[in-house]
Amino acid sequence: MRIDGKEYRTIWYENNIVKIINQTKLPHKFTVKELKTVKEVVRAIKTMEVRGAPLIGGTAAYGIVLAAQQNHNLEFIKKSAEELIQSRPTAINLRWAVDRMMKKLSGINSDQILDMALKEAKEICDEDVKFCENIGINGLKIIEEIYNKKKSTVNILTHCNAGWLATINWGTATSPIYHAHKKGIPVHVWVDETRPRNQGANLTSYELNEEEISNTIIADNTGGILMQRGEVDMCIVGTDRTLSNGDVCNKIGTYLKALAAYDNNIPFYVALPSSTIDWDIKDSKNIPIEERNSDELSFVEGIDENNEIKKVLIYPNKSKALNLAFDVTPAKYVTGLITEKGIAKASYDGLQKLFK
Ligand code: MRU
């Protein structure tokens, strides 16, 4: 997708170096960061310089490439794989990508390991682009149907950033929106700010602006009244892990938005590539929910009059704060799962029909 009119992917490999867009500086500064070692990749994932389930997966795959570049020894690569998997707990794409890389590398001669790792990491990323594009083509049908009935701008609410910045390209939740826009369907996006890290305000709104898609940032608590007023036609969100029974784990606050949509009869869709499906965990209580540093709540970051990024404390300094990063939306509140293979019912049978 575009930034300043120039096409980018969120990650690429050039001259033995992995390059990423540093998302912690957006929207104020667009910077490309170079990652040269697997430790730097682990750090980039932990500090959310890269984030979003599919992009975390793609970055981890390139982490294995850098490990192989540093040392062809399989034991070193295995240890690096473990460190990568531990870097963030909730997005299943991370383990999925690392496992896929390690499966490819097992039994390979050490002189071929790097070539094989590079080929597989590229394939994981290219596949994500294709899958996200297909999510867009499948999700477009839903937007088109609403437009054909309504004959005026389709208002879509989204939470967090499940845009192209969270994937390799296109995004998951945003891909149907980009496809609709390209087809000339008028769309407007209500962008949940998404406290505490503000991925909606800082990233989703930024990338929609770059693609010239009309959008309005709202505080996380505003979606309910907009739904009651008939100003939301549908919701589309992403997911960090969706269970085979259709329960959806996503950025904290998603569940409350799904409840409000359900109460107002508004379709609530979740867009995901199959790499985000967890076929193993059966009960959502067993999904590891990341608890992040409470500083992310008590400090906010912005730009000052000298164009410098600054952090300021906004809570009483003696107050405690709890920073759970994800929640689970039970399948019964999900209208459908928009995947690369089609739209599935959020249920075991629905997913089985498309994927098994
Ligand atoms: O903590 P983050 O920013 O990595 O969380 C990201 C989200 O919750 C996204 O909505 C989700 O990963 C889907 S990404 C296509």
Coordinates of C-alpha atoms and ligand atoms in Angstrom, one line a residue:
M1 CA 0.0 0.0 0.0
R2 CA 1.0 3.6 -0.2
I3 CA 2.8 6.1 2.0
D4 CA 3.4 9.5 0.4
G5 CA 2.3 7.9 -2.9
K6 CA 5.1 5.3 -2.8
E7 CA 4.2 1.6 -2.6
Y8 CA 5.5 -0.3 0.4
R9 CA 5.3 -3.7 2.1
T10 CA 5.7 -3.7 5.9
I11 CA 8.9 -5.8 5.8
W12 CA 11.5 -6.7 3.2
Y13 CA 15.0 -8.2 3.0
E14 CA 17.8 -6.3 1.3
N15 CA 21.6 -6.9 1.3
N16 CA 21.4 -9.4 4.2
I17 CA 19.3 -7.0 6.3
V18 CA 15.7 -7.1 7.3
K19 CA 13.9 -3.8 6.9
I20 CA 10.8 -2.8 8.7
I21 CA 8.6 0.3 9.1
N22 CA 9.1 1.4 12.7
Q23 CA 5.5 1.6 13.9
T24 CA 6.3 3.1 17.3
K25 CA 7.1 6.4 15.5
L26 CA 3.9 6.6 13.4
P27 CA 2.0 8.7 12.6
H28 CA 4.5 11.5 13.4
K29 CA 7.6 10.0 11.8
F30 CA 8.0 7.5 9.0
T31 CA 11.2 5.6 9.5
V32 CA 12.6 2.4 8.2
K33 CA 14.5 0.4 10.7
E34 CA 17.2 -2.2 9.9
L35 CA 17.3 -5.5 11.8
K36 CA 20.6 -7.3 11.5
T37 CA 20.4 -10.0 14.2
V38 CA 17.7 -12.3 15.6
K39 CA 18.0 -10.5 18.9
E40 CA 17.1 -7.3 17.2
V41 CA 14.0 -9.0 15.7
V42 CA 13.0 -10.3 19.1
R43 CA 13.3 -6.7 20.5
A44 CA 11.3 -5.2 17.5
I45 CA 8.4 -7.6 18.2
K46 CA 8.5 -7.1 22.0
T47 CA 8.6 -3.3 21.7
M48 CA 5.9 -3.3 19.0
E49 CA 8.0 -1.7 16.3
V50 CA 6.3 -4.4 14.3
R51 CA 2.9 -5.6 15.5
G52 CA -0.3 -7.2 14.2
A53 CA -0.6 -11.0 14.1
P54 CA 0.4 -11.6 10.4
L55 CA 3.2 -9.2 10.5
I56 CA 4.6 -10.6 13.7
G57 CA 4.5 -14.0 11.9
G58 CA 6.4 -12.7 8.9
T59 CA 8.9 -10.9 11.0
A60 CA 9.6 -14.0 13.1
A61 CA 10.2 -15.9 9.9
Y62 CA 12.8 -13.4 8.9
G63 CA 14.2 -13.7 12.5
I64 CA 15.0 -17.3 11.7
V65 CA 16.7 -16.1 8.4
L66 CA 18.9 -13.8 10.5
A67 CA 19.7 -16.6 13.0
A68 CA 20.7 -18.8 10.1
Q69 CA 22.8 -16.0 8.7
Q70 CA 24.6 -15.5 12.1
N71 CA 25.2 -19.2 12.6
H72 CA 24.3 -22.3 10.5
N73 CA 24.2 -24.5 13.5
L74 CA 20.7 -25.9 13.9
E75 CA 21.0 -25.8 17.7
F76 CA 21.6 -22.0 17.6
I77 CA 18.6 -21.6 15.2
K78 CA 16.4 -23.8 17.5
K79 CA 17.3 -21.6 20.5
S80 CA 16.5 -18.5 18.5
A81 CA 13.2 -20.0 17.5
E82 CA 12.3 -20.4 21.1
E83 CA 13.2 -16.8 21.9
L84 CA 11.1 -15.6 19.0
I85 CA 8.1 -17.7 20.1
Q86 CA 8.4 -16.2 23.7
S87 CA 8.5 -12.6 22.4
R88 CA 4.7 -12.1 22.4
P89 CA 2.2 -14.6 23.6
T90 CA -1.2 -14.0 22.1
A91 CA -0.8 -13.8 18.3
I92 CA -0.8 -17.4 17.1
N93 CA 0.8 -16.4 13.8
L94 CA 4.1 -16.1 15.6
R95 CA 4.4 -19.8 16.6
W96 CA 2.8 -20.8 13.3
A97 CA 5.5 -19.0 11.3
V98 CA 8.4 -20.2 13.5
D99 CA 7.1 -23.8 13.4
R100 CA 6.7 -23.7 9.7
M101 CA 10.3 -22.3 9.3
M102 CA 11.8 -25.0 11.6
K103 CA 9.9 -27.8 9.9
K104 CA 11.5 -26.7 6.5
L105 CA 15.0 -26.5 8.0
S106 CA 15.0 -29.8 9.8
G107 CA 17.2 -32.3 8.1
I108 CA 18.7 -29.7 5.7
N109 CA 22.5 -29.6 5.2
S110 CA 24.0 -26.6 7.0
D111 CA 25.4 -25.1 3.8
Q112 CA 21.8 -25.0 2.4
I113 CA 20.1 -23.7 5.6
L114 CA 20.3 -20.0 4.8
D115 CA 18.9 -20.4 1.2
M116 CA 16.1 -22.6 2.5
A117 CA 15.2 -20.2 5.3
L118 CA 15.2 -17.2 2.9
K119 CA 13.0 -19.0 0.4
E120 CA 10.5 -20.0 3.1
A121 CA 10.3 -16.6 4.8
K122 CA 9.6 -15.0 1.4
E123 CA 7.0 -17.6 0.8
I124 CA 5.3 -16.9 4.2
C125 CA 5.2 -13.2 3.4
D126 CA 4.0 -13.6 -0.2
E127 CA 1.3 -16.0 0.9
D128 CA 0.1 -13.5 3.5
V129 CA -0.2 -10.8 0.8
K130 CA -2.2 -13.2 -1.4
F131 CA -4.4 -14.3 1.5
C132 CA -5.1 -10.7 2.6
E133 CA -5.9 -9.8 -1.0
N134 CA -8.4 -12.7 -1.1
I135 CA -9.9 -11.6 2.2
G136 CA -10.6 -8.3 0.5
I137 CA -12.2 -9.8 -2.5
N138 CA -14.5 -12.0 -0.3
G139 CA -15.3 -9.1 2.2
L140 CA -16.1 -6.7 -0.7
K141 CA -19.2 -8.7 -1.4
I142 CA -20.6 -7.8 2.0
I143 CA -19.9 -4.1 1.6
E144 CA -21.3 -4.2 -1.9
E145 CA -24.6 -5.8 -0.7
I146 CA -25.0 -3.1 2.0
Y147 CA -24.3 -0.4 -0.6
N148 CA -26.8 -1.8 -3.1
K149 CA -29.5 -1.7 -0.5
K150 CA -28.5 1.6 1.0
K151 CA -27.3 3.5 -2.1
S152 CA -25.2 5.8 0.0
T153 CA -21.9 5.8 2.0
V154 CA -21.3 2.5 3.9
N155 CA -20.2 3.3 7.4
I156 CA -17.8 0.7 8.8
L157 CA -16.5 0.6 12.4
T158 CA -13.1 -1.0 13.1
H159 CA -11.0 -1.5 16.2
C160 CA -7.2 -1.5 16.7
N161 CA -5.1 -1.7 13.5
A162 CA -5.9 -4.7 11.4
G163 CA -4.7 -2.7 8.4
W164 CA -1.9 -3.3 5.9
L165 CA 0.5 -2.2 8.7
A166 CA -0.5 -5.2 10.7
T167 CA 0.1 -7.6 7.8
I168 CA 2.6 -7.6 4.9
N169 CA 0.2 -5.8 2.6
W170 CA -3.6 -5.1 2.2
G171 CA -4.5 -5.8 5.9
T172 CA -7.2 -8.1 7.1
A173 CA -10.1 -5.9 8.3
T174 CA -9.1 -3.1 5.9
S175 CA -8.7 -5.2 2.8
P176 CA -12.4 -5.3 2.0
I177 CA -12.5 -1.6 2.6
Y178 CA -9.6 -0.9 0.2
H179 CA -11.2 -3.2 -2.4
A180 CA -14.6 -1.3 -2.0
H181 CA -12.9 2.0 -2.4
K182 CA -11.0 0.9 -5.5
K183 CA -14.4 -0.2 -6.9
G184 CA -15.8 3.2 -6.4
I185 CA -18.2 2.3 -3.5
P186 CA -18.3 5.2 -1.1
V187 CA -17.1 4.1 2.4
H188 CA -16.4 5.9 5.6
V189 CA -14.6 4.3 8.5
W190 CA -15.2 4.9 12.2
V191 CA -11.8 4.3 13.7
D192 CA -11.7 3.3 17.4
E193 CA -8.8 5.1 19.0
T194 CA -7.8 1.8 20.8
R195 CA -6.3 2.8 24.0
P196 CA -3.8 2.3 25.4
R197 CA -1.4 2.0 22.4
N198 CA -3.8 4.0 20.1
Q199 CA -3.2 1.6 17.1
G200 CA -6.5 2.9 15.6
A201 CA -5.7 6.6 15.9
N202 CA -1.9 6.2 15.1
L203 CA -2.0 3.5 12.5
T204 CA -5.4 2.8 11.0
S205 CA -6.4 6.4 10.5
Y206 CA -2.9 7.1 9.1
E207 CA -2.9 4.4 6.6
L208 CA -6.5 5.2 5.5
N209 CA -5.5 8.8 5.0
E210 CA -2.6 7.7 2.8
E211 CA -5.1 5.7 0.7
E212 CA -7.5 8.7 0.7
I213 CA -10.3 6.8 2.5
S214 CA -12.7 8.9 4.5
N215 CA -12.3 8.1 8.2
T216 CA -13.1 9.6 11.6
I217 CA -11.3 8.7 14.9
I218 CA -13.6 8.1 17.8
A219 CA -12.9 7.4 21.5
D220 CA -13.3 3.8 22.3
N221 CA -16.5 4.4 24.1
T222 CA -18.3 6.2 21.2
G223 CA -19.2 3.2 19.0
G224 CA -22.3 2.3 21.1
I225 CA -24.1 5.5 20.6
L226 CA -23.2 5.6 16.9
M227 CA -24.7 2.2 16.5
Q228 CA -27.9 3.3 18.4
R229 CA -28.2 6.2 16.0
G230 CA -27.9 4.0 12.9
E231 CA -24.5 5.5 11.9
V232 CA -22.7 2.1 11.7
D233 CA -23.7 -0.3 8.9
M234 CA -21.2 -3.0 9.8
C235 CA -18.1 -3.7 12.0
I236 CA -15.0 -5.4 10.7
V237 CA -12.1 -6.2 13.1
G238 CA -9.0 -8.4 12.9
T239 CA -7.9 -11.1 15.2
D240 CA -4.7 -12.4 16.9
R241 CA -6.1 -15.9 17.4
T242 CA -9.4 -17.5 16.4
L243 CA -10.3 -20.9 17.8
S244 CA -11.7 -23.7 15.7
N245 CA -15.1 -23.1 17.5
G246 CA -15.2 -19.5 16.2
D247 CA -14.2 -17.6 19.4
V248 CA -12.2 -14.6 18.5
C249 CA -9.3 -13.2 20.5
N250 CA -8.4 -9.7 19.5
K251 CA -7.3 -6.3 20.9
I252 CA -8.8 -5.4 24.2
G253 CA -12.2 -3.7 23.7
T254 CA -13.3 -5.8 20.7
Y255 CA -15.7 -7.8 22.9
L256 CA -17.6 -4.7 24.1
K257 CA -17.9 -3.5 20.5
A258 CA -19.3 -7.0 19.5
L259 CA -21.9 -6.8 22.3
A260 CA -23.0 -3.4 21.2
A261 CA -23.3 -4.5 17.6
Y262 CA -25.3 -7.6 18.7
D263 CA -27.7 -5.4 20.7
N264 CA -28.2 -3.1 17.7
N265 CA -28.5 -5.8 15.0
I266 CA -25.4 -4.7 13.2
P267 CA -23.3 -7.3 11.4
F268 CA -20.0 -7.9 13.2
Y269 CA -17.4 -9.5 11.0
V270 CA -13.9 -10.7 11.8
A271 CA -11.3 -10.9 8.9
L272 CA -8.4 -13.3 9.2
P273 CA -6.0 -15.4 7.2
S274 CA -6.0 -19.2 8.0
S275 CA -2.6 -18.7 9.8
T276 CA -4.5 -17.0 12.6
I277 CA -6.7 -20.1 13.3
D278 CA -5.7 -22.0 16.4
W279 CA -6.8 -25.6 15.8
D280 CA -5.4 -26.9 19.1
I281 CA -6.8 -24.8 21.9
K282 CA -10.4 -25.8 22.5
D283 CA -11.4 -23.5 25.3
S284 CA -10.8 -19.7 25.0
K285 CA -9.9 -19.6 28.8
N286 CA -6.7 -21.3 27.7
I287 CA -5.6 -18.5 25.3
P288 CA -2.6 -16.7 26.8
I289 CA -3.7 -13.1 27.2
E290 CA -0.7 -10.7 27.1
E291 CA -0.5 -8.4 30.1
R292 CA 1.7 -5.4 29.2
N293 CA 3.5 -2.8 31.3
S294 CA 1.0 -0.4 33.0
D295 CA 3.2 2.5 31.8
E296 CA 1.4 2.1 28.4
L297 CA -1.7 3.3 30.2
S298 CA -0.3 5.9 32.5
F299 CA 1.9 7.6 29.9
V300 CA 0.8 9.0 26.6
E301 CA 3.1 9.9 23.7
G302 CA 2.7 12.7 21.2
I303 CA 4.6 15.3 19.3
D304 CA 5.6 18.7 20.8
E305 CA 6.0 22.1 19.3
N306 CA 9.6 21.2 18.2
N307 CA 8.5 18.2 16.3
E308 CA 9.9 15.9 19.0
I309 CA 8.1 12.8 20.2
K310 CA 7.4 13.2 23.9
K311 CA 6.0 11.0 26.6
V312 CA 3.9 12.5 29.5
L313 CA 2.4 11.0 32.6
I314 CA -1.4 11.3 32.7
Y315 CA -2.4 9.3 35.8
P316 CA -1.8 10.1 39.5
N317 CA 1.7 8.7 40.1
K318 CA 0.5 6.5 43.0
S319 CA -2.3 4.8 41.1
K320 CA -2.1 1.2 40.0
A321 CA -3.2 0.4 36.4
L322 CA -4.0 -2.9 34.7
N323 CA -3.0 -3.4 31.1
L324 CA -4.6 -6.5 29.5
A325 CA -3.9 -6.4 25.8
F326 CA -6.5 -8.7 24.4
D327 CA -10.0 -10.1 25.1
V328 CA -12.2 -12.9 23.6
T329 CA -15.4 -12.3 21.7
P330 CA -17.5 -15.5 21.9
A331 CA -18.5 -16.9 18.5
K332 CA -22.2 -16.2 19.1
Y333 CA -21.6 -12.5 18.6
V334 CA -19.7 -12.9 15.4
T335 CA -21.7 -12.7 12.1
G336 CA -19.0 -14.3 10.0
L337 CA -15.3 -14.9 9.5
I338 CA -13.9 -13.4 6.3
T339 CA -11.0 -15.6 5.2
E340 CA -8.9 -16.1 2.1
K341 CA -11.2 -19.1 1.2
G342 CA -14.5 -17.4 1.7
I343 CA -16.8 -16.3 4.5
A344 CA -17.2 -18.9 7.2
K345 CA -19.8 -19.2 10.0
A346 CA -18.0 -18.6 13.3
S347 CA -18.3 -22.2 14.3
Y348 CA -16.4 -25.5 14.2
D349 CA -18.5 -26.6 11.2
G350 CA -18.2 -23.3 9.4
L351 CA -14.4 -23.4 9.6
Q352 CA -14.2 -27.1 8.9
K353 CA -16.1 -26.6 5.7
L354 CA -13.6 -24.2 4.3
F355 CA -10.3 -25.6 5.7
K356 CA -10.4 -29.3 6.5
Ligands
MRU1 O1 -1.1 -5.6 20.1 P1 -1.1 -5.5 18.6 O2 -1.1 -4.2 18.0 O3 -0.1 -6.4 17.9 O4 -2.6 -6.1 18.3 C1 -3.0 -6.2 17.0 C2 -4.5 -6.5 16.9 O5 -5.2 -6.8 17.9 C3 -5.0 -6.6 15.5 O6 -6.3 -6.2 15.5 C4 -4.9 -8.1 15.2 O7 -3.6 -8.5 15.3 C5 -5.2 -8.4 13.8 S1 -3.9 -7.9 12.8 C6 -4.4 -8.1 11.2

